[in-house]
JSON list of C-alpha atoms in Angstrom, two decimals:
[
{"chain": "A", "resi": 1, "resn": "GLN", "atom": "CA", "xyz": [-3.02, 120.39, -24.15]},
{"chain": "A", "resi": 2, "resn": "VAL", "atom": "CA", "xyz": [-5.91, 117.76, -24.50]},
{"chain": "A", "resi": 3, "resn": "GLN", "atom": "CA", "xyz": [-8.16, 118.18, -22.65]},
{"chain": "A", "resi": 4, "resn": "LEU", "atom": "CA", "xyz": [-11.86, 117.29, -22.22]},
{"chain": "A", "resi": 5, "resn": "VAL", "atom": "CA", "xyz": [-14.20, 120.18, -20.17]},
{"chain": "A", "resi": 6, "resn": "GLN", "atom": "CA", "xyz": [-17.97, 119.12, -18.88]},
{"chain": "A", "resi": 7, "resn": "SER", "atom": "CA", "xyz": [-20.84, 120.80, -18.36]},
{"chain": "A", "resi": 8, "resn": "GLY", "atom": "CA", "xyz": [-22.09, 122.23, -14.81]},
{"chain": "A", "resi": 9, "resn": "ALA", "atom": "CA", "xyz": [-23.18, 120.17, -11.81]},
{"chain": "A", "resi": 10, "resn": "GLU", "atom": "CA", "xyz": [-27.51, 119.77, -12.26]},
{"chain": "A", "resi": 11, "resn": "VAL", "atom": "CA", "xyz": [-30.16, 118.97, -10.01]},
{"chain": "A", "resi": 12, "resn": "LYS", "atom": "CA", "xyz": [-33.42, 117.40, -11.66]},
{"chain": "A", "resi": 13, "resn": "LYS", "atom": "CA", "xyz": [-36.67, 115.89, -10.72]},
{"chain": "A", "resi": 14, "resn": "PRO", "atom": "CA", "xyz": [-37.28, 112.19, -10.71]},
{"chain": "A", "resi": 15, "resn": "GLY", "atom": "CA", "xyz": [-39.35, 111.57, -14.07]},
{"chain": "A", "resi": 16, "resn": "ALA", "atom": "CA", "xyz": [-36.98, 114.07, -16.08]},
{"chain": "A", "resi": 17, "resn": "SER", "atom": "CA", "xyz": [-33.77, 114.21, -18.30]},
{"chain": "A", "resi": 18, "resn": "VAL", "atom": "CA", "xyz": [-30.55, 115.63, -17.80]},
{"chain": "A", "resi": 19, "resn": "LYS", "atom": "CA", "xyz": [-27.97, 116.23, -21.09]},
{"chain": "A", "resi": 20, "resn": "VAL", "atom": "CA", "xyz": [-24.11, 116.41, -20.27]},
{"chain": "A", "resi": 21, "resn": "SER", "atom": "CA", "xyz": [-21.86, 118.23, -22.52]},
{"chain": "A", "resi": 22, "resn": "CYS", "atom": "CA", "xyz": [-17.88, 117.26, -23.56]},
{"chain": "A", "resi": 23, "resn": "LYS", "atom": "CA", "xyz": [-16.19, 119.70, -24.82]},
{"chain": "A", "resi": 24, "resn": "ALA", "atom": "CA", "xyz": [-13.13, 118.44, -26.80]},
{"chain": "A", "resi": 25, "resn": "SER", "atom": "CA", "xyz": [-9.93, 120.55, -27.37]},
{"chain": "A", "resi": 26, "resn": "GLY", "atom": "CA", "xyz": [-6.40, 120.04, -28.43]},
{"chain": "A", "resi": 27, "resn": "TYR", "atom": "CA", "xyz": [-7.12, 117.06, -30.76]},
{"chain": "A", "resi": 28, "resn": "THR", "atom": "CA", "xyz": [-8.98, 116.14, -33.67]},
{"chain": "A", "resi": 29, "resn": "PHE", "atom": "CA", "xyz": [-12.72, 115.05, -31.92]},
{"chain": "A", "resi": 30, "resn": "THR", "atom": "CA", "xyz": [-13.51, 113.25, -35.08]},
{"chain": "A", "resi": 31, "resn": "SER", "atom": "CA", "xyz": [-10.67, 110.65, -34.59]},
{"chain": "A", "resi": 32, "resn": "TYR", "atom": "CA", "xyz": [-11.19, 109.03, -31.18]},
{"chain": "A", "resi": 33, "resn": "ASP", "atom": "CA", "xyz": [-13.82, 107.72, -29.50]},
{"chain": "A", "resi": 34, "resn": "ILE", "atom": "CA", "xyz": [-16.03, 109.51, -26.93]},
{"chain": "A", "resi": 35, "resn": "ASN", "atom": "CA", "xyz": [-17.28, 107.02, -24.23]},
{"chain": "A", "resi": 36, "resn": "TRP", "atom": "CA", "xyz": [-19.17, 107.93, -20.94]},
{"chain": "A", "resi": 37, "resn": "VAL", "atom": "CA", "xyz": [-18.68, 106.76, -17.72]},
{"chain": "A", "resi": 38, "resn": "ARG", "atom": "CA", "xyz": [-20.93, 107.34, -14.57]},
{"chain": "A", "resi": 39, "resn": "GLN", "atom": "CA", "xyz": [-19.82, 106.47, -10.52]},
{"chain": "A", "resi": 40, "resn": "ALA", "atom": "CA", "xyz": [-22.45, 107.02, -7.70]},
{"chain": "A", "resi": 41, "resn": "THR", "atom": "CA", "xyz": [-20.32, 108.20, -4.20]},
{"chain": "A", "resi": 42, "resn": "GLY", "atom": "CA", "xyz": [-18.46, 106.08, -2.45]},
{"chain": "A", "resi": 43, "resn": "GLN", "atom": "CA", "xyz": [-18.97, 103.65, -5.42]},
{"chain": "A", "resi": 44, "resn": "GLY", "atom": "CA", "xyz": [-17.35, 102.23, -8.53]},
{"chain": "A", "resi": 45, "resn": "LEU", "atom": "CA", "xyz": [-17.19, 102.91, -12.28]},
{"chain": "A", "resi": 46, "resn": "GLU", "atom": "CA", "xyz": [-20.18, 102.23, -14.41]},
{"chain": "A", "resi": 47, "resn": "TRP", "atom": "CA", "xyz": [-19.47, 101.94, -18.19]},
{"chain": "A", "resi": 48, "resn": "MET", "atom": "CA", "xyz": [-22.56, 103.74, -20.12]},
{"chain": "A", "resi": 49, "resn": "GLY", "atom": "CA", "xyz": [-22.02, 103.75, -23.78]},
{"chain": "A", "resi": 50, "resn": "TRP", "atom": "CA", "xyz": [-19.76, 104.67, -26.29]},
{"chain": "A", "resi": 51, "resn": "MET", "atom": "CA", "xyz": [-19.38, 107.06, -29.59]},
{"chain": "A", "resi": 52, "resn": "ASN", "atom": "CA", "xyz": [-17.73, 107.54, -32.98]},
{"chain": "A", "resi": 53, "resn": "PRO", "atom": "CA", "xyz": [-17.91, 111.12, -32.88]},
{"chain": "A", "resi": 54, "resn": "ASN", "atom": "CA", "xyz": [-16.93, 110.69, -36.80]},
{"chain": "A", "resi": 55, "resn": "SER", "atom": "CA", "xyz": [-20.17, 108.32, -38.13]},
{"chain": "A", "resi": 56, "resn": "GLY", "atom": "CA", "xyz": [-22.32, 109.12, -35.52]},
{"chain": "A", "resi": 57, "resn": "ASN", "atom": "CA", "xyz": [-21.94, 105.05, -34.11]},
{"chain": "A", "resi": 58, "resn": "THR", "atom": "CA", "xyz": [-23.19, 104.61, -30.69]},
{"chain": "A", "resi": 59, "resn": "GLY", "atom": "CA", "xyz": [-22.92, 101.53, -28.72]},
{"chain": "A", "resi": 60, "resn": "TYR", "atom": "CA", "xyz": [-25.12, 101.23, -25.31]},
{"chain": "A", "resi": 61, "resn": "ALA", "atom": "CA", "xyz": [-24.87, 99.24, -22.08]},
{"chain": "A", "resi": 62, "resn": "GLN", "atom": "CA", "xyz": [-27.74, 96.77, -22.29]},
{"chain": "A", "resi": 63, "resn": "LYS", "atom": "CA", "xyz": [-28.69, 98.01, -18.40]},
{"chain": "A", "resi": 64, "resn": "PHE", "atom": "CA", "xyz": [-29.37, 101.85, -20.37]},
{"chain": "A", "resi": 65, "resn": "GLN", "atom": "CA", "xyz": [-31.16, 100.99, -23.54]},
{"chain": "A", "resi": 66, "resn": "GLY", "atom": "CA", "xyz": [-33.95, 103.19, -24.50]},
{"chain": "A", "resi": 67, "resn": "ARG", "atom": "CA", "xyz": [-32.95, 105.65, -21.60]},
{"chain": "A", "resi": 68, "resn": "VAL", "atom": "CA", "xyz": [-29.78, 106.90, -23.09]},
{"chain": "A", "resi": 69, "resn": "THR", "atom": "CA", "xyz": [-28.95, 109.33, -26.29]},
{"chain": "A", "resi": 70, "resn": "MET", "atom": "CA", "xyz": [-25.05, 109.71, -27.52]},
{"chain": "A", "resi": 71, "resn": "THR", "atom": "CA", "xyz": [-24.88, 112.80, -29.92]},
{"chain": "A", "resi": 72, "resn": "ARG", "atom": "CA", "xyz": [-22.37, 114.90, -31.09]},
{"chain": "A", "resi": 73, "resn": "ASN", "atom": "CA", "xyz": [-21.75, 118.14, -32.54]},
{"chain": "A", "resi": 74, "resn": "THR", "atom": "CA", "xyz": [-18.52, 118.20, -35.09]},
{"chain": "A", "resi": 75, "resn": "SER", "atom": "CA", "xyz": [-18.60, 122.14, -35.60]},
{"chain": "A", "resi": 76, "resn": "ILE", "atom": "CA", "xyz": [-17.79, 122.98, -31.81]},
{"chain": "A", "resi": 77, "resn": "SER", "atom": "CA", "xyz": [-16.23, 119.48, -31.16]},
{"chain": "A", "resi": 78, "resn": "THR", "atom": "CA", "xyz": [-18.64, 118.66, -28.49]},
{"chain": "A", "resi": 79, "resn": "ALA", "atom": "CA", "xyz": [-19.94, 115.28, -27.55]},
{"chain": "A", "resi": 80, "resn": "TYR", "atom": "CA", "xyz": [-23.58, 114.88, -25.56]},
{"chain": "A", "resi": 81, "resn": "MET", "atom": "CA", "xyz": [-25.28, 112.60, -22.98]},
{"chain": "A", "resi": 82, "resn": "GLU", "atom": "CA", "xyz": [-28.65, 112.69, -22.52]},
{"chain": "A", "resi": 83, "resn": "LEU", "atom": "CA", "xyz": [-30.26, 110.40, -19.90]},
{"chain": "A", "resi": 84, "resn": "SER", "atom": "CA", "xyz": [-34.07, 110.50, -19.42]},
{"chain": "A", "resi": 85, "resn": "SER", "atom": "CA", "xyz": [-36.60, 108.89, -16.94]},
{"chain": "A", "resi": 86, "resn": "LEU", "atom": "CA", "xyz": [-33.88, 110.08, -14.20]},
{"chain": "A", "resi": 87, "resn": "ARG", "atom": "CA", "xyz": [-34.92, 108.07, -11.04]},
{"chain": "A", "resi": 88, "resn": "SER", "atom": "CA", "xyz": [-32.60, 108.97, -7.53]},
{"chain": "A", "resi": 89, "resn": "GLU", "atom": "CA", "xyz": [-30.69, 105.78, -8.51]},
{"chain": "A", "resi": 90, "resn": "ASP", "atom": "CA", "xyz": [-29.15, 107.69, -11.46]},
{"chain": "A", "resi": 91, "resn": "THR", "atom": "CA", "xyz": [-27.70, 110.49, -9.21]},
{"chain": "A", "resi": 92, "resn": "ALA", "atom": "CA", "xyz": [-23.88, 110.24, -9.69]},
{"chain": "A", "resi": 93, "resn": "VAL", "atom": "CA", "xyz": [-20.86, 111.82, -11.71]},
{"chain": "A", "resi": 94, "resn": "TYR", "atom": "CA", "xyz": [-20.57, 111.11, -15.27]},
{"chain": "A", "resi": 95, "resn": "TYR", "atom": "CA", "xyz": [-17.47, 111.61, -17.24]},
{"chain": "A", "resi": 96, "resn": "CYS", "atom": "CA", "xyz": [-16.68, 111.34, -20.61]},
{"chain": "A", "resi": 97, "resn": "ALA", "atom": "CA", "xyz": [-13.63, 109.68, -21.41]},
{"chain": "A", "resi": 98, "resn": "ARG", "atom": "CA", "xyz": [-11.71, 109.43, -24.68]},
{"chain": "A", "resi": 99, "resn": "GLY", "atom": "CA", "xyz": [-11.06, 105.89, -26.40]},
{"chain": "A", "resi": 100, "resn": "ASP", "atom": "CA", "xyz": [-9.39, 104.06, -28.54]},
{"chain": "A", "resi": 101, "resn": "SER", "atom": "CA", "xyz": [-11.45, 100.48, -29.02]},
{"chain": "A", "resi": 102, "resn": "ASN", "atom": "CA", "xyz": [-13.01, 101.13, -25.76]},
{"chain": "A", "resi": 103, "resn": "VAL", "atom": "CA", "xyz": [-9.47, 101.54, -23.82]},
{"chain": "A", "resi": 104, "resn": "LEU", "atom": "CA", "xyz": [-10.34, 104.36, -22.44]},
{"chain": "A", "resi": 105, "resn": "THR", "atom": "CA", "xyz": [-7.15, 106.21, -23.30]},
{"chain": "A", "resi": 106, "resn": "GLY", "atom": "CA", "xyz": [-7.63, 109.01, -21.64]},
{"chain": "A", "resi": 107, "resn": "PRO", "atom": "CA", "xyz": [-8.22, 112.58, -20.70]},
{"chain": "A", "resi": 108, "resn": "TRP", "atom": "CA", "xyz": [-10.76, 112.21, -19.13]},
{"chain": "A", "resi": 109, "resn": "GLY", "atom": "CA", "xyz": [-13.31, 115.13, -18.42]},
{"chain": "A", "resi": 110, "resn": "GLN", "atom": "CA", "xyz": [-13.70, 116.69, -14.95]},
{"chain": "A", "resi": 111, "resn": "GLY", "atom": "CA", "xyz": [-17.24, 114.62, -14.09]},
{"chain": "A", "resi": 112, "resn": "THR", "atom": "CA", "xyz": [-20.86, 116.16, -13.45]},
{"chain": "A", "resi": 113, "resn": "LEU", "atom": "CA", "xyz": [-22.56, 115.85, -10.65]},
{"chain": "A", "resi": 114, "resn": "VAL", "atom": "CA", "xyz": [-26.26, 115.10, -11.25]},
{"chain": "A", "resi": 115, "resn": "THR", "atom": "CA", "xyz": [-28.53, 114.62, -8.47]},
{"chain": "A", "resi": 116, "resn": "VAL", "atom": "CA", "xyz": [-32.37, 112.99, -8.58]},
{"chain": "A", "resi": 117, "resn": "SER", "atom": "CA", "xyz": [-34.19, 114.42, -6.21]},
{"chain": "A", "resi": 118, "resn": "SER", "atom": "CA", "xyz": [-37.50, 115.54, -5.63]},
{"chain": "B", "resi": 1, "resn": "GLU", "atom": "CA", "xyz": [-23.41, 90.08, -20.05]},
{"chain": "B", "resi": 2, "resn": "ILE", "atom": "CA", "xyz": [-19.17, 90.11, -18.84]},
{"chain": "B", "resi": 3, "resn": "VAL", "atom": "CA", "xyz": [-19.20, 90.39, -14.92]},
{"chain": "B", "resi": 4, "resn": "MET", "atom": "CA", "xyz": [-15.85, 91.40, -13.61]},
{"chain": "B", "resi": 5, "resn": "THR", "atom": "CA", "xyz": [-14.87, 90.37, -9.67]},
{"chain": "B", "resi": 6, "resn": "GLN", "atom": "CA", "xyz": [-12.11, 91.96, -8.03]},
{"chain": "B", "resi": 7, "resn": "SER", "atom": "CA", "xyz": [-9.99, 90.50, -5.37]},
{"chain": "B", "resi": 8, "resn": "PRO", "atom": "CA", "xyz": [-9.41, 91.81, -2.28]},
{"chain": "B", "resi": 9, "resn": "ALA", "atom": "CA", "xyz": [-11.62, 94.32, -1.85]},
{"chain": "B", "resi": 10, "resn": "THR", "atom": "CA", "xyz": [-9.08, 96.24, 0.65]},
{"chain": "B", "resi": 11, "resn": "LEU", "atom": "CA", "xyz": [-5.41, 95.10, 0.33]},
{"chain": "B", "resi": 12, "resn": "SER", "atom": "CA", "xyz": [-3.06, 96.50, 2.78]},
{"chain": "B", "resi": 13, "resn": "VAL", "atom": "CA", "xyz": [1.00, 97.47, 2.36]},
{"chain": "B", "resi": 14, "resn": "SER", "atom": "CA", "xyz": [3.15, 99.11, 3.30]},
{"chain": "B", "resi": 15, "resn": "PRO", "atom": "CA", "xyz": [5.55, 101.18, 1.32]},
{"chain": "B", "resi": 16, "resn": "GLY", "atom": "CA", "xyz": [8.01, 99.71, -0.46]},
{"chain": "B", "resi": 17, "resn": "GLU", "atom": "CA", "xyz": [6.46, 96.12, -0.22]},
{"chain": "B", "resi": 18, "resn": "ARG", "atom": "CA", "xyz": [4.61, 94.29, -3.42]},
{"chain": "B", "resi": 19, "resn": "ALA", "atom": "CA", "xyz": [1.09, 94.37, -4.20]},
{"chain": "B", "resi": 20, "resn": "THR", "atom": "CA", "xyz": [-0.36, 91.77, -6.01]},
{"chain": "B", "resi": 21, "resn": "LEU", "atom": "CA", "xyz": [-4.18, 92.93, -7.08]},
{"chain": "B", "resi": 22, "resn": "SER", "atom": "CA", "xyz": [-6.64, 90.03, -9.03]},
{"chain": "B", "resi": 23, "resn": "CYS", "atom": "CA", "xyz": [-9.05, 90.76, -11.46]},
{"chain": "B", "resi": 24, "resn": "ARG", "atom": "CA", "xyz": [-11.54, 87.61, -12.82]},
{"chain": "B", "resi": 25, "resn": "ALA", "atom": "CA", "xyz": [-13.48, 87.25, -15.62]},
{"chain": "B", "resi": 26, "resn": "SER", "atom": "CA", "xyz": [-16.92, 85.19, -16.25]},
{"chain": "B", "resi": 27, "resn": "GLN", "atom": "CA", "xyz": [-16.25, 83.97, -19.01]},
{"chain": "B", "resi": 28, "resn": "SER", "atom": "CA", "xyz": [-12.78, 84.70, -21.68]},
{"chain": "B", "resi": 29, "resn": "VAL", "atom": "CA", "xyz": [-12.02, 87.75, -22.75]},
{"chain": "B", "resi": 30, "resn": "SER", "atom": "CA", "xyz": [-8.53, 87.19, -24.29]},
{"chain": "B", "resi": 31, "resn": "SER", "atom": "CA", "xyz": [-6.61, 89.84, -23.37]},
{"chain": "B", "resi": 32, "resn": "ASN", "atom": "CA", "xyz": [-8.51, 92.46, -24.11]},
{"chain": "B", "resi": 33, "resn": "LEU", "atom": "CA", "xyz": [-7.86, 94.22, -20.25]},
{"chain": "B", "resi": 34, "resn": "ALA", "atom": "CA", "xyz": [-6.85, 96.90, -18.81]},
{"chain": "B", "resi": 35, "resn": "TRP", "atom": "CA", "xyz": [-6.34, 98.61, -15.62]},
{"chain": "B", "resi": 36, "resn": "TYR", "atom": "CA", "xyz": [-6.97, 101.55, -14.23]},
{"chain": "B", "resi": 37, "resn": "GLN", "atom": "CA", "xyz": [-5.89, 103.70, -10.77]},
{"chain": "B", "resi": 38, "resn": "GLN", "atom": "CA", "xyz": [-8.22, 106.34, -9.36]},
{"chain": "B", "resi": 39, "resn": "LYS", "atom": "CA", "xyz": [-7.02, 108.25, -6.43]},
{"chain": "B", "resi": 40, "resn": "PRO", "atom": "CA", "xyz": [-9.87, 110.94, -3.91]},
{"chain": "B", "resi": 41, "resn": "GLY", "atom": "CA", "xyz": [-11.57, 113.28, -6.36]},
{"chain": "B", "resi": 42, "resn": "GLN", "atom": "CA", "xyz": [-9.61, 112.63, -9.22]},
{"chain": "B", "resi": 43, "resn": "ALA", "atom": "CA", "xyz": [-11.36, 111.21, -12.77]},
{"chain": "B", "resi": 44, "resn": "PRO", "atom": "CA", "xyz": [-9.49, 107.39, -13.28]},
{"chain": "B", "resi": 45, "resn": "ARG", "atom": "CA", "xyz": [-6.00, 107.27, -15.35]},
{"chain": "B", "resi": 46, "resn": "LEU", "atom": "CA", "xyz": [-5.38, 103.90, -17.37]},
{"chain": "B", "resi": 47, "resn": "LEU", "atom": "CA", "xyz": [-2.34, 102.18, -16.27]},
{"chain": "B", "resi": 48, "resn": "ILE", "atom": "CA", "xyz": [-2.21, 99.03, -17.99]},
{"chain": "B", "resi": 49, "resn": "TYR", "atom": "CA", "xyz": [-4.19, 97.45, -21.55]},
{"chain": "B", "resi": 50, "resn": "GLY", "atom": "CA", "xyz": [-4.10, 94.41, -23.76]},
{"chain": "B", "resi": 51, "resn": "ALA", "atom": "CA", "xyz": [-3.52, 92.85, -20.26]},
{"chain": "B", "resi": 52, "resn": "SER", "atom": "CA", "xyz": [0.13, 93.75, -19.98]},
{"chain": "B", "resi": 53, "resn": "THR", "atom": "CA", "xyz": [1.01, 96.77, -22.04]},
{"chain": "B", "resi": 54, "resn": "ARG", "atom": "CA", "xyz": [1.99, 99.85, -19.95]},
{"chain": "B", "resi": 55, "resn": "ALA", "atom": "CA", "xyz": [-0.26, 103.18, -21.15]},
{"chain": "B", "resi": 56, "resn": "THR", "atom": "CA", "xyz": [2.40, 105.81, -21.49]},
{"chain": "B", "resi": 57, "resn": "GLY", "atom": "CA", "xyz": [3.83, 107.94, -18.64]},
{"chain": "B", "resi": 58, "resn": "ILE", "atom": "CA", "xyz": [3.47, 104.33, -16.34]},
{"chain": "B", "resi": 59, "resn": "PRO", "atom": "CA", "xyz": [6.30, 103.58, -14.33]},
{"chain": "B", "resi": 60, "resn": "ALA", "atom": "CA", "xyz": [7.60, 100.14, -14.49]},
{"chain": "B", "resi": 61, "resn": "ARG", "atom": "CA", "xyz": [6.85, 99.18, -11.37]},
{"chain": "B", "resi": 62, "resn": "PHE", "atom": "CA", "xyz": [3.29, 98.37, -12.53]},
{"chain": "B", "resi": 63, "resn": "SER", "atom": "CA", "xyz": [2.74, 95.09, -14.59]},
{"chain": "B", "resi": 64, "resn": "GLY", "atom": "CA", "xyz": [-0.02, 93.64, -15.85]},
{"chain": "B", "resi": 65, "resn": "SER", "atom": "CA", "xyz": [-0.14, 89.61, -16.27]},
{"chain": "B", "resi": 66, "resn": "GLY", "atom": "CA", "xyz": [-2.17, 87.24, -17.58]},
{"chain": "B", "resi": 67, "resn": "SER", "atom": "CA", "xyz": [-5.41, 86.23, -20.26]},
{"chain": "B", "resi": 68, "resn": "GLY", "atom": "CA", "xyz": [-9.01, 84.85, -21.20]},
{"chain": "B", "resi": 69, "resn": "THR", "atom": "CA", "xyz": [-10.46, 85.15, -17.14]},
{"chain": "B", "resi": 70, "resn": "GLU", "atom": "CA", "xyz": [-7.73, 85.71, -14.61]},
{"chain": "B", "resi": 71, "resn": "PHE", "atom": "CA", "xyz": [-5.76, 88.64, -14.58]},
{"chain": "B", "resi": 72, "resn": "THR", "atom": "CA", "xyz": [-3.01, 90.32, -12.34]},
{"chain": "B", "resi": 73, "resn": "LEU", "atom": "CA", "xyz": [-1.72, 93.51, -11.43]},
{"chain": "B", "resi": 74, "resn": "THR", "atom": "CA", "xyz": [1.53, 94.06, -9.61]},
{"chain": "B", "resi": 75, "resn": "ILE", "atom": "CA", "xyz": [3.11, 97.21, -8.44]},
{"chain": "B", "resi": 76, "resn": "SER", "atom": "CA", "xyz": [6.99, 96.00, -7.46]},
{"chain": "B", "resi": 77, "resn": "SER", "atom": "CA", "xyz": [7.59, 98.51, -4.66]},
{"chain": "B", "resi": 78, "resn": "LEU", "atom": "CA", "xyz": [5.09, 100.73, -3.74]},
{"chain": "B", "resi": 79, "resn": "GLN", "atom": "CA", "xyz": [5.32, 104.75, -3.33]},
{"chain": "B", "resi": 80, "resn": "SER", "atom": "CA", "xyz": [3.38, 106.36, -1.38]},
{"chain": "B", "resi": 81, "resn": "GLU", "atom": "CA", "xyz": [1.29, 107.91, -4.65]},
{"chain": "B", "resi": 82, "resn": "ASP", "atom": "CA", "xyz": [0.25, 104.48, -5.58]},
{"chain": "B", "resi": 83, "resn": "PHE", "atom": "CA", "xyz": [-2.51, 104.45, -2.53]},
{"chain": "B", "resi": 84, "resn": "ALA", "atom": "CA", "xyz": [-5.67, 104.63, -4.52]},
{"chain": "B", "resi": 85, "resn": "VAL", "atom": "CA", "xyz": [-7.97, 102.43, -5.98]},
{"chain": "B", "resi": 86, "resn": "TYR", "atom": "CA", "xyz": [-7.99, 99.79, -9.32]},
{"chain": "B", "resi": 87, "resn": "TYR", "atom": "CA", "xyz": [-9.89, 99.32, -11.46]},
{"chain": "B", "resi": 88, "resn": "CYS", "atom": "CA", "xyz": [-10.25, 96.78, -13.83]},
{"chain": "B", "resi": 89, "resn": "GLN", "atom": "CA", "xyz": [-11.87, 96.83, -17.34]},
{"chain": "B", "resi": 90, "resn": "GLN", "atom": "CA", "xyz": [-12.90, 94.17, -20.00]},
{"chain": "B", "resi": 91, "resn": "TYR", "atom": "CA", "xyz": [-13.43, 95.24, -23.63]},
{"chain": "B", "resi": 92, "resn": "ASN", "atom": "CA", "xyz": [-13.86, 92.05, -25.54]},
{"chain": "B", "resi": 93, "resn": "ASN", "atom": "CA", "xyz": [-17.56, 92.44, -25.38]},
{"chain": "B", "resi": 94, "resn": "ARG", "atom": "CA", "xyz": [-18.59, 95.69, -24.48]},
{"chain": "B", "resi": 95, "resn": "VAL", "atom": "CA", "xyz": [-17.39, 97.31, -21.36]},
{"chain": "B", "resi": 96, "resn": "ALA", "atom": "CA", "xyz": [-17.64, 96.11, -17.81]},
{"chain": "B", "resi": 97, "resn": "PHE", "atom": "CA", "xyz": [-15.34, 97.19, -14.65]},
{"chain": "B", "resi": 98, "resn": "GLY", "atom": "CA", "xyz": [-14.45, 95.16, -11.62]},
{"chain": "B", "resi": 99, "resn": "GLN", "atom": "CA", "xyz": [-15.35, 96.59, -8.55]},
{"chain": "B", "resi": 100, "resn": "GLY", "atom": "CA", "xyz": [-12.75, 98.33, -7.45]},
{"chain": "B", "resi": 101, "resn": "THR", "atom": "CA", "xyz": [-10.00, 97.18, -5.24]},
{"chain": "B", "resi": 102, "resn": "LYS", "atom": "CA", "xyz": [-8.59, 99.54, -2.37]},
{"chain": "B", "resi": 103, "resn": "LEU", "atom": "CA", "xyz": [-4.65, 99.91, -1.82]},
{"chain": "B", "resi": 104, "resn": "GLU", "atom": "CA", "xyz": [-4.24, 101.27, 1.82]},
{"chain": "B", "resi": 105, "resn": "ILE", "atom": "CA", "xyz": [-1.30, 102.05, 4.06]},
{"chain": "B", "resi": 106, "resn": "LYS", "atom": "CA", "xyz": [-0.32, 99.22, 6.28]}
]
């Protein structure tokens, strides 16, 4: 079946970087965009950006410009989201989601909890 | 940057009744508006896109309307599984989500 499987939970110190992976299966990886959305505990959804796995083109939310990098490895159908200069406010569950023209049609990954703590 | 505002923050409705959720954009997003449902501990699920088109597998009791800056999600007869948090999302200019409406059992 069509699914996205994300890497496991991470604990990072302030100032460090984190790289979350999102492995696609059940469909042609290069045919659909991958979006990244995060959600702090008890809070709403926050869009971080998108990537076209075919071209590698990306678009980032202004808030994360300069701090986020979205990449892919098409040979293993995996997308990556790297966030640098982590601070406590970055503690959240990070989701990848398959999209089409920025509609997050799904599926979504199961989420990756990133905890930033000294 | 487009700001999406949802109202109310919490809506209490009895099963079988109708629920109406609102979403307002700070500037026109045409019909580039989607609605998502999120249940506790789960990822969101797409319900509506293009302001009024139901996603695959979404029951007919869910309907969306509006264009420009004012949008509505209506659930015609609430089922127990519909109590969740609902988010609107514009995709006319990048992407922005509303802050969510929690639909709870009255």
